Coordinates of C-alpha atoms in Angstrom, one line a residue:
X1 CA -0.2 0.3 0.4
X2 CA 1.0 3.6 -1.0
X3 CA 1.2 6.7 1.6
X4 CA -0.2 9.6 1.6
X5 CA 3.0 11.5 1.5
X6 CA 5.4 8.9 -0.5
X7 CA 8.4 11.3 -3.0
X8 CA 8.0 13.6 -0.3
X9 CA 11.4 15.0 1.8
X10 CA 11.7 16.6 5.1
X11 CA 14.7 18.6 6.0
X12 CA 13.8 17.9 9.2
X13 CA 16.0 21.1 12.3
X14 CA 13.9 20.3 14.3
X15 CA 14.2 19.9 18.6
X16 CA 11.9 19.3 21.5
X17 CA 7.8 18.2 20.7
X18 CA 6.7 21.0 18.7
X19 CA 8.5 20.7 15.8
X20 CA 9.2 16.9 15.9
X21 CA 5.8 16.2 17.1
X22 CA 4.9 17.8 13.3
X23 CA 7.6 15.6 11.7
X24 CA 6.5 13.2 13.5
X25 CA 3.1 13.0 11.7
X26 CA 3.7 14.1 8.2
X27 CA 6.3 10.6 8.4
X28 CA 4.0 8.6 9.7
X29 CA 1.8 9.8 6.8
X30 CA 5.5 8.3 4.9
X31 CA 7.7 11.6 3.7
X32 CA 10.7 10.9 4.7
X33 CA 11.8 13.3 7.4
X34 CA 15.3 13.5 7.3
X35 CA 16.1 14.8 11.0
X36 CA 19.2 16.8 11.2
X37 CA 21.5 16.7 14.4
X38 CA 24.6 17.7 15.6
X39 CA 27.3 15.1 16.2
X40 CA 28.1 13.9 19.5
X41 CA 24.8 15.2 21.4
X42 CA 22.6 15.7 19.1
X43 CA 18.6 16.6 19.7
X44 CA 18.0 17.4 23.9
X45 CA 15.6 16.0 24.8
X46 CA 18.1 12.8 23.1
X47 CA 19.0 12.5 27.0
X48 CA 16.4 14.5 28.7
X49 CA 14.2 13.3 31.5
X50 CA 16.3 9.6 31.4
X51 CA 14.4 6.5 32.8
X52 CA 17.4 4.5 30.8
X53 CA 20.6 5.5 31.6
X54 CA 22.7 5.9 28.2
X55 CA 19.4 5.1 27.0
X56 CA 17.5 8.1 24.5
X57 CA 15.6 9.3 26.6
X58 CA 11.1 7.8 26.2
X59 CA 10.9 12.5 25.3
X60 CA 13.1 11.3 22.0
X61 CA 11.5 8.2 20.9
X62 CA 8.7 9.4 21.3
X63 CA 8.4 12.0 19.4
X64 CA 10.6 10.7 16.6
X65 CA 9.4 7.9 15.4
X66 CA 10.2 6.7 11.2
X67 CA 12.3 9.0 11.2
X68 CA 16.3 9.2 10.0
X69 CA 18.7 10.9 11.6
X70 CA 22.1 12.6 9.8
X71 CA 24.7 14.3 12.1
X72 CA 25.9 17.4 10.8
X73 CA 28.3 20.4 11.2
X74 CA 27.1 23.5 9.6
X75 CA 29.2 26.3 11.0
X76 CA 30.9 24.4 8.9
X77 CA 31.8 25.8 5.6
X78 CA 32.2 22.2 3.7
X79 CA 28.8 20.8 6.9
X80 CA 27.0 24.5 4.9
X81 CA 27.9 23.5 1.4
X82 CA 26.2 19.4 2.0
X83 CA 23.3 21.4 3.7
X84 CA 23.1 23.2 0.2
X85 CA 23.4 20.5 -1.2
X86 CA 20.2 18.8 0.6
X87 CA 18.2 21.5 -0.1
X88 CA 18.1 21.6 -3.4
X89 CA 16.9 17.9 -2.7
X90 CA 14.4 18.2 -0.2
X91 CA 10.9 19.8 -0.4
X92 CA 10.0 20.8 3.5
X93 CA 12.5 22.5 5.4
X94 CA 11.5 22.3 9.5
X95 CA 13.2 24.8 12.4
X96 CA 11.2 25.6 15.3
X97 CA 14.7 27.1 16.0
X98 CA 15.1 30.9 18.1
X99 CA 13.8 33.6 16.3
X100 CA 16.4 34.7 13.6
X101 CA 18.8 31.6 14.4
X102 CA 18.9 30.3 10.5
X103 CA 19.5 33.3 9.0
X104 CA 22.8 33.6 12.2
X105 CA 23.2 30.2 10.6
X106 CA 23.6 32.0 6.8
X107 CA 20.0 30.4 5.4
X108 CA 18.2 33.1 4.8
X109 CA 14.6 32.4 3.5
X110 CA 16.1 34.0 0.6
X111 CA 18.9 32.0 -0.2
X112 CA 17.4 29.0 0.2
X113 CA 14.6 30.4 -2.1
X114 CA 17.9 31.7 -4.3
X115 CA 18.7 26.9 -4.0
X116 CA 15.5 26.2 -4.1
X117 CA 11.9 27.9 -5.6
X118 CA 9.6 24.5 -4.6
X119 CA 11.5 24.7 -0.5
X120 CA 9.4 24.9 1.8
X121 CA 10.4 26.2 5.2
X122 CA 7.9 26.1 8.0
X123 CA 9.0 27.5 11.7
X124 CA 7.6 27.5 15.1
X125 CA 8.0 30.1 16.7
X126 CA 6.6 31.1 20.2
X127 CA 4.8 33.6 19.4
X128 CA 4.1 36.0 15.6
X129 CA 5.2 39.5 14.9
X130 CA 4.8 42.1 17.4
X131 CA 5.8 43.6 20.5
X132 CA 7.1 40.0 22.0
X133 CA 8.2 38.3 18.5
X134 CA 12.3 37.5 19.7
X135 CA 10.3 36.1 23.0
X136 CA 11.2 32.9 24.1
X137 CA 8.0 29.8 24.7
X138 CA 8.4 26.8 25.9
X139 CA 4.5 24.7 26.4
X140 CA 3.8 26.6 29.6
X141 CA 3.8 29.8 28.6
X142 CA 2.0 29.5 25.0
X143 CA -0.6 28.0 27.9
X144 CA -0.6 31.1 29.6
X145 CA -0.5 33.7 26.7
X146 CA -3.3 32.0 24.6
X147 CA -5.9 31.9 26.8
X148 CA -5.8 28.8 28.0
X149 CA -4.4 29.1 31.1
X150 CA -6.8 32.2 32.5
X151 CA -9.5 29.8 31.8
X152 CA -8.6 26.4 33.4
X153 CA -9.1 26.1 36.6
X154 CA -11.9 26.6 39.8
X155 CA -13.1 29.8 40.8
X156 CA -11.4 29.7 44.2
X157 CA -8.0 29.6 42.8
X158 CA -4.5 31.1 40.4
X159 CA -4.6 29.6 36.2
X160 CA -3.9 26.6 35.4
X161 CA -2.1 24.9 33.1
X162 CA -3.6 21.5 31.4
X163 CA -2.0 18.5 31.1
X164 CA -2.4 18.1 27.3
X165 CA 0.5 19.8 25.9
X166 CA -1.9 22.6 23.3
X167 CA 1.1 24.7 23.0
X168 CA 3.5 22.8 21.5
X169 CA 2.4 20.0 20.2
X170 CA -0.9 21.3 19.3
X171 CA 1.1 24.3 17.4
X172 CA 3.2 20.3 15.9
X173 CA -0.1 19.8 13.9
X174 CA -1.4 23.0 13.5
X175 CA 1.8 23.6 11.5
X176 CA 1.9 20.1 9.9
X177 CA -1.4 21.1 8.1
X178 CA 0.2 23.6 6.2
X179 CA 2.7 22.1 5.7
X180 CA -0.1 19.5 3.6
X181 CA -1.7 23.4 2.8
X182 CA 2.0 24.5 1.1
X183 CA 2.7 21.5 -0.9
X184 CA -0.9 21.9 -2.8
X185 CA -0.2 24.6 -3.8
X186 CA 2.8 24.2 -4.7
X187 CA 1.2 21.7 -7.3
X188 CA -0.5 24.4 -8.7
X189 CA 1.9 27.6 -8.4
X190 CA 5.0 25.6 -9.1
X191 CA 6.7 28.1 -6.3
X192 CA 7.4 26.9 -2.1
X193 CA 7.0 29.8 0.3
X194 CA 7.2 30.3 4.0
X195 CA 4.5 28.5 6.5
X196 CA 4.5 29.7 10.3
X197 CA 2.4 28.2 13.1
X198 CA 3.1 30.6 16.4
X199 CA 2.0 28.8 19.5
X200 CA -0.1 31.8 21.4
X201 CA -2.0 31.4 17.9
X202 CA -2.4 27.9 17.9
X203 CA -3.4 27.5 21.7
X204 CA -5.7 30.1 21.3
X205 CA -7.6 28.6 18.0
X206 CA -7.7 25.3 20.7
X207 CA -9.6 28.6 23.0
X208 CA -11.6 30.1 21.0
X209 CA -14.6 29.3 22.2
X210 CA -13.6 31.1 25.5
X211 CA -13.0 34.1 22.5
X212 CA -16.5 33.4 21.4
X213 CA -17.9 33.5 25.6
X214 CA -16.0 36.7 26.0
X215 CA -17.8 38.7 23.6
X216 CA -21.0 37.2 25.3
X217 CA -19.7 38.5 28.6
X218 CA -18.8 41.4 27.0
X219 CA -22.4 42.4 25.8
X220 CA -24.5 40.7 28.6
X221 CA -22.5 40.5 31.2
X222 CA -23.5 37.4 31.9
X223 CA -23.0 33.3 31.2
X224 CA -25.9 31.2 32.4
X225 CA -23.7 28.2 31.9
X226 CA -20.8 28.7 33.9
X227 CA -21.5 27.7 37.2
X228 CA -20.9 31.5 39.0
X229 CA -24.7 31.6 38.2
X230 CA -26.5 32.2 39.0
X231 CA -25.2 33.1 42.8
X232 CA -21.4 34.9 42.2
X233 CA -20.6 38.3 39.8
X234 CA -19.7 37.7 37.0
X235 CA -16.5 40.0 36.4
X236 CA -14.9 42.0 33.3
X237 CA -13.1 38.3 31.5
X238 CA -14.4 35.5 31.2
X239 CA -13.6 32.9 33.9
X240 CA -12.2 29.7 35.2
X241 CA -15.6 27.4 34.9
X242 CA -14.1 24.0 37.0
X243 CA -15.8 20.5 35.3
X244 CA -18.3 22.7 33.6
X245 CA -18.2 22.6 30.0
X246 CA -19.5 26.1 29.5
X247 CA -21.6 24.7 26.0
X248 CA -24.9 23.6 26.1
X249 CA -25.0 20.9 27.6
X250 CA -24.3 21.1 30.9
X251 CA -21.8 18.8 32.1
X252 CA -19.8 18.0 35.8
X253 CA -17.4 15.4 36.7
X254 CA -19.6 13.6 40.0
X255 CA -17.2 11.4 41.8
X256 CA -17.6 6.9 41.6
X257 CA -17.6 4.1 44.0
X258 CA -14.1 3.9 45.4
X259 CA -13.2 7.4 45.0
X260 CA -12.3 7.0 48.8
X261 CA -8.7 6.0 47.5
X262 CA -8.4 5.9 43.9
X263 CA -8.6 8.8 42.5
X264 CA -9.4 8.2 39.5
X265 CA -13.1 6.9 40.3
X266 CA -14.9 9.6 38.4
X267 CA -17.2 10.1 35.3
X268 CA -18.3 13.0 33.3
X269 CA -21.8 13.3 32.9
X270 CA -23.4 16.1 30.6
X271 CA -27.2 16.6 31.3
X272 CA -27.9 16.9 27.2
X273 CA -32.0 18.1 27.0
X274 CA -32.5 15.5 24.6
X275 CA -32.5 12.2 27.1
X276 CA -33.4 14.3 30.6
X277 CA -36.2 12.3 31.1
X278 CA -33.7 9.4 31.4
X279 CA -31.3 10.1 33.7
X280 CA -34.5 11.1 36.3
X281 CA -35.6 7.7 36.0
X282 CA -32.3 6.1 36.2
X283 CA -31.3 8.3 39.1
X284 CA -34.7 7.8 41.1
X285 CA -36.3 11.5 39.8
X286 CA -39.2 10.7 38.0
X287 CA -40.6 13.6 38.8
X288 CA -38.8 16.7 37.8
X289 CA -40.0 15.5 34.8
X290 CA -42.5 17.9 34.3
X291 CA -42.0 19.4 37.6
X292 CA -41.3 23.2 36.1
X293 CA -38.2 23.8 38.2
X294 CA -36.4 20.9 35.3
X295 CA -39.1 20.5 32.2
X296 CA -36.3 23.0 30.3
X297 CA -33.2 23.2 29.4
X298 CA -33.2 27.2 30.3
X299 CA -35.6 26.6 34.1
X300 CA -32.2 23.8 35.0
X301 CA -29.8 26.7 34.7
X302 CA -31.0 27.9 37.8
X303 CA -30.4 24.8 39.2
X304 CA -27.7 22.8 38.1
X305 CA -25.5 22.7 41.3
X306 CA -28.1 20.5 43.1
X307 CA -28.8 18.5 39.9
X308 CA -25.2 17.0 40.2
X309 CA -25.7 17.1 43.4
X310 CA -28.1 14.0 43.0
X311 CA -27.2 12.9 40.2
X312 CA -23.6 12.1 43.0
X313 CA -25.5 10.7 45.2
X314 CA -26.5 7.6 42.3
X315 CA -22.4 7.3 40.5
X316 CA -20.9 7.1 43.4
X317 CA -23.6 3.7 44.3
X318 CA -21.5 2.3 40.5
X319 CA -17.2 1.9 39.3
X320 CA -17.7 4.3 36.1
X321 CA -17.3 1.8 33.9
X322 CA -20.6 0.8 35.7
X323 CA -22.6 3.5 35.4
X324 CA -21.4 3.2 31.4
X325 CA -22.7 0.8 31.4
X326 CA -25.9 2.2 32.7
X327 CA -26.1 5.8 31.4
X328 CA -25.0 4.1 27.5
X329 CA -28.0 2.3 27.5
X330 CA -29.9 5.6 28.3
X331 CA -27.6 7.7 25.3
X332 CA -26.8 9.9 28.4
X333 CA -23.3 11.9 27.5
X334 CA -20.3 10.5 29.5
X335 CA -17.3 9.0 30.0
X336 CA -15.2 7.8 32.4
X337 CA -12.2 9.3 33.3
X338 CA -9.4 6.8 32.6
X339 CA -5.7 7.3 33.8
X340 CA -2.7 6.6 32.0
X341 CA -1.6 3.5 34.2
X342 CA -5.5 1.7 32.2
X343 CA -4.9 3.8 28.8
X344 CA -2.5 1.6 28.6
X345 CA -3.7 -1.8 29.0
X346 CA -6.5 -1.2 27.6
X347 CA -6.9 -3.1 24.1
X348 CA -9.2 -2.3 22.1
X349 CA -6.9 0.6 22.3
X350 CA -3.6 -1.5 20.7
X351 CA -5.5 -2.8 19.2
X352 CA -6.6 0.8 16.5
X353 CA -3.2 1.5 16.5
X354 CA -3.4 4.5 18.6
X355 CA -1.1 2.9 21.6
X356 CA 1.4 1.1 20.2
X357 CA 4.6 -1.3 21.3
X358 CA 7.5 0.3 19.6
X359 CA 10.9 -2.2 20.3
X360 CA 14.4 -0.3 20.6
X361 CA 18.3 -1.9 19.7
X362 CA 19.4 -0.2 23.1
X363 CA 15.7 0.4 25.5
X364 CA 14.1 -2.5 24.1
X365 CA 10.0 -2.7 24.1
X366 CA 7.9 0.6 25.3
X367 CA 5.2 1.8 24.8
X368 CA 4.2 5.5 21.8
X369 CA 0.6 7.0 20.9
X370 CA 0.1 6.3 17.3
X371 CA -0.3 8.3 14.3
X372 CA -4.4 10.1 15.8
X373 CA -5.6 10.3 12.2
X374 CA -6.7 7.0 10.0
X375 CA -6.7 6.6 6.7
X376 CA -8.4 4.0 5.1
X377 CA -5.7 4.0 1.5
X378 CA -2.3 5.1 3.7
X379 CA -1.8 3.0 6.9
X380 CA 0.8 4.4 9.6
X381 CA 3.0 1.7 10.5
X382 CA 5.3 3.4 13.6
X383 CA 9.0 2.2 13.3
X384 CA 11.3 2.8 15.7
X385 CA 13.4 6.6 16.3
X386 CA 16.3 6.7 15.2
X387 CA 20.3 6.3 16.9
X388 CA 21.9 9.7 17.0
X389 CA 23.9 9.3 13.4
X390 CA 22.6 6.1 12.1
X391 CA 21.3 7.2 8.2
X392 CA 24.8 9.8 8.0
X393 CA 26.4 8.1 5.1
X394 CA 23.2 6.3 4.3
X395 CA 21.3 9.7 3.5
X396 CA 24.8 11.6 2.0
X397 CA 24.6 8.0 -0.8
X398 CA 21.4 9.2 -1.7
X399 CA 22.6 13.1 -2.5
X400 CA 25.4 11.3 -4.2
X401 CA 28.6 12.4 -2.7
X402 CA 30.7 9.0 -2.9
X403 CA 32.5 6.6 0.2
X404 CA 36.3 7.9 -0.4
X405 CA 34.1 12.0 0.8
X406 CA 32.0 10.9 3.0
X407 CA 35.3 9.5 4.8
X408 CA 37.1 12.4 4.6
X409 CA 33.7 14.4 5.5
X410 CA 33.5 12.0 9.1
X411 CA 37.9 11.9 9.9
X412 CA 37.1 16.3 9.2
X413 CA 33.7 15.4 12.0
X414 CA 31.4 17.1 10.3
X415 CA 29.6 14.4 10.3

């Protein structure tokens, strides 16, 4: 079976998480991703958060599957010549260097475009053009600057960042889409282009519903779906909503049987209007079905706290999975709070390739995520991450370098 991106060559100058997320996704779709690393060191995450001495960390391995690794000293004039050859023969260059780093290497957009007018140069930056464009950004900074942290947590506590890496990995996913779109446009124009994904912009895109709510709050001064209603005063900015959905279908996280000892014995429960009568019957409150105080979604907004408290009395008599089995029979929207241990051990996720076991020559077998996007005619096989410089000779030979030249470059520690 062919792959969606067969024949596309990616020059990967990314490191840590945001860029490698992007290039790994492209590799899963079949692109030939050549990861360029510094000899002797490589991507900083190879050594970060190690759990096995002298083995590439899980941080690195889980972000660099299906790639080839080349070591190259791009500060050396001969190394720059090799890089120029790579640029001429590749389709995309992806980088997440600090602002201006590529220019300082001597590879400005103008120079790259001169070497290869069809080259797409894709960049992750912390901020787009503006007062902060030269600032260095990490995951949690992006979450804070993009609006996520201010709207996450409980009203009586500080802003919170989420465990989902929406700043780094979220930006990498946005950048991958931009690259694929640029490749498609190149079919018509014959030209490459610059693609930029700023971390602040990407987080904001994922927080668009909160920007929606800010405008609603500006106009009406109140948001009835938020837990602050009707008892508390709304200030000028969208507040933290706890575990409320903040949307048209009120939801909350409720305790289940065993919550006293299991920190994940909880279920997310949504009081969807269409199944309200079924909810009432399940929890033994049939009288609420015709009660004017509870009958309509609008009326229920005044009583969400006592409603969820009563539902929680029921959920606390069931495990989260028992509750799921009962509620799903009535199409009541709900979901268990799954721990990472439960996810790692879930057979169905292994069967679909969402969780994959990979064998590494140094660290042995480990679990990783697979391609979250499934295509019927472009199956993804997750292969292990490369050892540092593992494919240097192979890639240079494909670029046209003979064995003696490769040996000479190695002797001079350029590769």
